[in-house]
mmCIF file of C-alpha atoms in Angstrom:
data_model
loop_
_atom_site.group_PDB
_atom_site.id
_atom_site.type_symbol
_atom_site.label_atom_id
_atom_site.label_comp_id
_atom_site.label_asym_id
_atom_site.label_seq_id
_atom_site.Cartn_x
_atom_site.Cartn_y
_atom_site.Cartn_z
ATOM 1 C CA MET C 1 98.143 -90.250 -104.370
ATOM 2 C CA ALA C 2 94.605 -89.414 -103.257
ATOM 3 C CA GLU C 3 91.925 -89.839 -105.858
ATOM 4 C CA ARG C 4 90.292 -86.683 -107.097
ATOM 5 C CA GLY C 5 86.580 -86.425 -106.503
ATOM 6 C CA TYR C 6 84.543 -86.663 -109.682
ATOM 7 C CA ARG C 7 81.644 -84.295 -110.178
ATOM 8 C CA SER C 8 79.139 -85.284 -112.815
ATOM 9 C CA PRO C 9 77.535 -82.248 -114.508
ATOM 10 C CA VAL C 10 74.555 -84.395 -115.478
ATOM 11 C CA ARG C 11 74.081 -85.584 -111.909
ATOM 12 C CA GLU C 12 74.458 -82.062 -110.548
ATOM 13 C CA LYS C 13 71.884 -80.728 -112.993
ATOM 14 C CA HIS C 14 69.473 -83.488 -112.048
ATOM 15 C CA ALA C 15 69.957 -82.666 -108.370
ATOM 16 C CA GLU C 16 69.338 -78.974 -109.013
ATOM 17 C CA ASP C 17 66.244 -79.724 -111.105
ATOM 18 C CA THR C 18 64.922 -81.955 -108.325
ATOM 19 C CA ARG C 19 65.553 -79.270 -105.731
ATOM 20 C CA ARG C 20 63.804 -76.648 -107.860
ATOM 21 C CA THR C 21 60.786 -78.903 -108.360
ATOM 22 C CA ILE C 22 60.549 -79.528 -104.617
ATOM 23 C CA VAL C 23 60.849 -75.853 -103.707
ATOM 24 C CA GLU C 24 58.250 -74.838 -106.298
ATOM 25 C CA ALA C 25 55.878 -77.517 -105.006
ATOM 26 C CA ALA C 26 56.387 -76.277 -101.459
ATOM 27 C CA ALA C 27 55.690 -72.685 -102.491
ATOM 28 C CA ALA C 28 52.424 -73.661 -104.153
ATOM 29 C CA LEU C 29 51.263 -75.760 -101.204
ATOM 30 C CA PHE C 30 52.253 -73.181 -98.587
ATOM 31 C CA ALA C 31 50.243 -70.582 -100.511
ATOM 32 C CA GLU C 32 47.250 -72.878 -100.950
ATOM 33 C CA ARG C 33 47.087 -74.600 -97.557
ATOM 34 C CA GLY C 34 49.262 -72.493 -95.321
ATOM 35 C CA TYR C 35 52.607 -73.413 -93.793
ATOM 36 C CA GLY C 36 51.162 -75.134 -90.739
ATOM 37 C CA ARG C 37 48.809 -77.365 -92.706
ATOM 38 C CA THR C 38 51.372 -78.473 -95.276
ATOM 39 C CA SER C 39 53.361 -81.623 -94.537
ATOM 40 C CA VAL C 40 56.652 -82.727 -96.026
ATOM 41 C CA ALA C 41 54.795 -85.766 -97.350
ATOM 42 C CA ALA C 42 52.419 -83.471 -99.234
ATOM 43 C CA VAL C 43 55.343 -81.563 -100.719
ATOM 44 C CA ALA C 44 56.946 -84.835 -101.799
ATOM 45 C CA ALA C 45 53.720 -86.005 -103.433
ATOM 46 C CA ALA C 46 53.260 -82.721 -105.285
ATOM 47 C CA ALA C 47 56.873 -82.802 -106.472
ATOM 48 C CA GLY C 48 56.652 -86.455 -107.488
ATOM 49 C CA VAL C 49 59.524 -87.567 -105.271
ATOM 50 C CA ALA C 50 59.983 -89.676 -102.156
ATOM 51 C CA VAL C 51 59.714 -88.015 -98.756
ATOM 52 C CA ASN C 52 63.355 -88.839 -98.066
ATOM 53 C CA THR C 53 64.323 -86.998 -101.260
ATOM 54 C CA VAL C 54 62.813 -83.800 -99.899
ATOM 55 C CA TYR C 55 64.953 -84.101 -96.777
ATOM 56 C CA THR C 56 68.171 -84.964 -98.625
ATOM 57 C CA SER C 57 67.676 -82.381 -101.370
ATOM 58 C CA VAL C 58 66.444 -79.430 -99.310
ATOM 59 C CA GLY C 59 65.484 -80.398 -95.756
ATOM 60 C CA GLY C 60 62.395 -80.179 -93.577
ATOM 61 C CA LYS C 61 59.755 -77.480 -93.641
ATOM 62 C CA PRO C 62 61.924 -74.726 -92.091
ATOM 63 C CA ALA C 63 64.638 -75.451 -94.677
ATOM 64 C CA LEU C 64 62.047 -75.273 -97.455
ATOM 65 C CA LEU C 65 61.070 -71.803 -96.284
ATOM 66 C CA ILE C 66 64.685 -70.636 -96.222
ATOM 67 C CA ALA C 67 65.184 -72.106 -99.698
ATOM 68 C CA LEU C 68 62.221 -70.093 -100.955
ATOM 69 C CA ALA C 69 63.704 -66.916 -99.513
ATOM 70 C CA GLU C 70 67.205 -67.600 -100.828
ATOM 71 C CA ASP C 71 65.944 -68.467 -104.299
ATOM 72 C CA GLY C 72 64.197 -65.117 -104.424
ATOM 73 C CA ILE C 73 67.385 -63.297 -103.454
ATOM 74 C CA ALA C 74 69.351 -65.157 -106.126
ATOM 75 C CA ASP C 75 66.738 -64.584 -108.842
ATOM 76 C CA GLU C 76 68.492 -64.188 -112.189
ATOM 77 C CA ILE C 77 66.651 -60.914 -112.861
ATOM 78 C CA ALA C 78 68.080 -59.396 -109.680
ATOM 79 C CA VAL C 79 71.556 -60.736 -110.399
ATOM 80 C CA GLU C 80 71.431 -59.252 -113.899
ATOM 81 C CA MET C 81 70.387 -55.927 -112.388
ATOM 82 C CA ASP C 82 73.453 -56.005 -110.137
ATOM 83 C CA GLY C 83 75.731 -56.124 -113.151
ATOM 84 C CA ARG C 84 73.891 -53.442 -115.085
ATOM 85 C CA VAL C 85 73.826 -51.096 -112.104
ATOM 86 C CA ALA C 86 77.556 -51.592 -111.560
ATOM 87 C CA ALA C 87 78.217 -50.739 -115.218
ATOM 88 C CA SER C 88 75.985 -47.661 -115.394
ATOM 89 C CA THR C 89 77.186 -44.116 -114.782
ATOM 90 C CA ASP C 90 73.754 -42.497 -115.138
ATOM 91 C CA PRO C 91 71.806 -42.158 -111.866
ATOM 92 C CA ARG C 92 68.449 -41.895 -113.623
ATOM 93 C CA GLU C 93 69.196 -45.043 -115.587
ATOM 94 C CA ILE C 94 70.137 -46.833 -112.369
ATOM 95 C CA ILE C 95 66.819 -45.873 -110.783
ATOM 96 C CA GLY C 96 65.027 -47.195 -113.854
ATOM 97 C CA LEU C 97 66.956 -50.450 -113.693
ATOM 98 C CA VAL C 98 65.976 -50.918 -110.064
ATOM 99 C CA ALA C 99 62.317 -50.176 -110.774
ATOM 100 C CA ASP C 100 62.242 -52.641 -113.649
ATOM 101 C CA ALA C 101 64.106 -55.445 -111.885
ATOM 102 C CA THR C 102 62.351 -55.201 -108.530
ATOM 103 C CA GLY C 103 58.985 -55.169 -110.266
ATOM 104 C CA ARG C 104 59.787 -58.222 -112.368
ATOM 105 C CA VAL C 105 61.125 -60.145 -109.377
ATOM 106 C CA ARG C 106 58.097 -59.215 -107.253
ATOM 107 C CA ARG C 107 55.803 -60.367 -110.034
ATOM 108 C CA ARG C 108 57.633 -63.668 -110.361
ATOM 109 C CA ARG C 109 57.979 -64.234 -106.611
ATOM 110 C CA GLN C 110 54.725 -62.732 -105.348
ATOM 111 C CA GLN C 111 53.380 -66.107 -104.215
ATOM 112 C CA THR C 112 56.457 -66.812 -102.113
ATOM 113 C CA LEU C 113 56.552 -63.326 -100.631
ATOM 114 C CA ALA C 114 52.880 -63.552 -99.718
ATOM 115 C CA VAL C 115 53.507 -66.825 -97.873
ATOM 116 C CA LEU C 116 56.438 -65.370 -95.942
ATOM 117 C CA LEU C 117 55.058 -61.948 -95.128
ATOM 118 C CA ASP C 118 51.430 -62.809 -94.470
ATOM 119 C CA ASN C 119 52.344 -65.601 -92.046
ATOM 120 C CA ARG C 120 55.468 -64.271 -90.365
ATOM 121 C CA ASP C 121 53.668 -63.528 -87.094
ATOM 122 C CA ALA C 122 52.109 -66.983 -86.938
ATOM 123 C CA ASP C 123 55.239 -69.133 -86.907
ATOM 124 C CA PRO C 124 58.867 -68.431 -85.931
ATOM 125 C CA ASN C 125 60.152 -70.477 -88.878
ATOM 126 C CA VAL C 126 58.173 -68.338 -91.293
ATOM 127 C CA ALA C 127 59.418 -65.210 -89.534
ATOM 128 C CA ALA C 128 63.030 -66.370 -89.878
ATOM 129 C CA ALA C 129 62.605 -67.003 -93.604
ATOM 130 C CA ALA C 130 60.839 -63.662 -94.068
ATOM 131 C CA ASP C 131 63.761 -61.951 -92.346
ATOM 132 C CA VAL C 132 66.150 -63.643 -94.789
ATOM 133 C CA ALA C 133 64.094 -62.407 -97.745
ATOM 134 C CA VAL C 134 63.836 -58.847 -96.443
ATOM 135 C CA LYS C 135 67.540 -58.685 -95.579
ATOM 136 C CA GLY C 136 68.447 -59.917 -99.049
ATOM 137 C CA ILE C 137 66.422 -57.170 -100.690
ATOM 138 C CA ARG C 138 67.728 -54.467 -98.379
ATOM 139 C CA ASP C 139 71.330 -55.588 -98.860
ATOM 140 C CA ARG C 140 70.914 -55.413 -102.629
ATOM 141 C CA LEU C 141 69.414 -51.925 -102.446
ATOM 142 C CA ALA C 142 72.277 -50.869 -100.161
ATOM 143 C CA VAL C 143 74.703 -51.801 -102.940
ATOM 144 C CA VAL C 144 72.641 -49.752 -105.399
ATOM 145 C CA ALA C 145 72.708 -46.816 -102.978
ATOM 146 C CA ALA C 146 76.491 -47.008 -102.758
ATOM 147 C CA ARG C 147 76.698 -47.024 -106.548
ATOM 148 C CA LEU C 148 74.424 -43.994 -106.840
ATOM 149 C CA VAL C 149 76.560 -42.063 -104.373
ATOM 150 C CA GLU C 150 79.681 -43.112 -106.268
ATOM 151 C CA VAL C 151 78.244 -42.032 -109.621
ATOM 152 C CA GLY C 152 77.035 -38.714 -108.237
ATOM 153 C CA GLY C 153 74.398 -36.393 -109.593
ATOM 154 C CA LEU C 154 72.120 -36.772 -106.569
ATOM 155 C CA ARG C 155 70.380 -34.099 -104.543
ATOM 156 C CA GLU C 156 72.771 -32.196 -102.319
ATOM 157 C CA GLY C 157 73.109 -33.487 -98.782
ATOM 158 C CA LEU C 158 71.941 -37.050 -99.368
ATOM 159 C CA SER C 159 74.038 -39.544 -97.430
ATOM 160 C CA ARG C 160 74.438 -43.116 -98.569
ATOM 161 C CA LYS C 161 72.187 -44.227 -95.720
ATOM 162 C CA LYS C 162 69.481 -41.783 -96.766
ATOM 163 C CA VAL C 163 69.728 -42.946 -100.377
ATOM 164 C CA GLU C 164 69.388 -46.539 -99.202
ATOM 165 C CA GLN C 165 66.296 -45.631 -97.184
ATOM 166 C CA ILE C 166 64.713 -43.831 -100.139
ATOM 167 C CA LEU C 167 65.322 -46.842 -102.382
ATOM 168 C CA TRP C 168 63.722 -49.124 -99.804
ATOM 169 C CA PHE C 169 60.755 -46.757 -99.462
ATOM 170 C CA PHE C 170 60.047 -46.799 -103.199
ATOM 171 C CA PHE C 171 61.245 -50.260 -104.227
ATOM 172 C CA GLY C 172 60.937 -52.344 -101.077
ATOM 173 C CA ILE C 173 58.338 -55.030 -100.585
ATOM 174 C CA GLU C 174 55.610 -52.824 -99.125
ATOM 175 C CA ALA C 175 55.854 -50.215 -101.887
ATOM 176 C CA TRP C 176 55.030 -52.782 -104.543
ATOM 177 C CA ARG C 177 52.357 -54.447 -102.427
ATOM 178 C CA THR C 178 50.673 -51.102 -101.797
ATOM 179 C CA ALA C 179 50.723 -50.062 -105.452
ATOM 180 C CA ARG C 180 49.388 -53.416 -106.565
ATOM 181 C CA GLY C 181 46.771 -53.259 -103.825
ATOM 182 C CA PHE C 182 45.434 -50.114 -105.475
ATOM 183 C CA GLY C 183 44.790 -52.193 -108.572
ATOM 184 C CA TRP C 184 47.643 -50.646 -110.539
ATOM 185 C CA SER C 185 49.246 -52.735 -113.264
ATOM 186 C CA TRP C 186 52.856 -53.775 -112.797
ATOM 187 C CA SER C 187 53.879 -51.349 -115.544
ATOM 188 C CA GLU C 188 51.905 -48.470 -114.038
ATOM 189 C CA ALA C 189 53.304 -49.146 -110.579
ATOM 190 C CA GLY C 190 56.873 -49.383 -111.867
ATOM 191 C CA SER C 191 56.647 -46.144 -113.826
ATOM 192 C CA TRP C 192 55.177 -44.238 -110.891
ATOM 193 C CA LEU C 193 57.659 -45.589 -108.356
ATOM 194 C CA ALA C 194 60.601 -44.816 -110.643
ATOM 195 C CA GLU C 195 59.328 -41.282 -111.213
ATOM 196 C CA GLN C 196 58.827 -40.604 -107.515
ATOM 197 C CA ALA C 197 62.191 -42.106 -106.585
ATOM 198 C CA GLY C 198 63.812 -39.899 -109.211
ATOM 199 C CA ARG C 199 62.197 -36.816 -107.708
ATOM 200 C CA ALA C 200 63.411 -37.789 -104.255
ATOM 201 C CA LEU C 201 66.967 -38.580 -105.304
ATOM 202 C CA LEU C 202 67.770 -36.306 -108.233
ATOM 203 C CA PRO C 203 67.933 -32.489 -108.401
#
């Protein structure tokens, strides 16, 4: 009889904590020094681990970028929003949930997004990671759009694709960056974006 593999919860948690520390260190260094001027050795030093640990836990610099993007997609705030949107039958409430969650995730992940989006034209690895981040956000908003169409109560003639585009226009990366660039607070930006999205989507 083949032996069953043993998975230690303690060991797995330690591995996940190590990975998180490495990715957070990479995010800070990429933002401070830029992707090109940050070495894996510098990431290891900032994370307090050996260089080999960075490679075995996450990978080289391109893998660190992808990890940053994927961690943003899997943010617990966004995942919680998924469940609440799926449970809601009120289109206005759904719009409010999206405004709240996207704003909170942007606030938490603004450093990472700045690294990816501000440097995407300078390096193909950064561009690839930025594409992962953008696709993750758009895919999530596409699910919200499908839910809104399913729930009903939208303006007449809006297709699911159009709803998805409207959600991206008001809650995508550039919408938040623009509002914040005006000097608006996160709360002010979220309230305005939710109101305008409601006007575009609801009768």
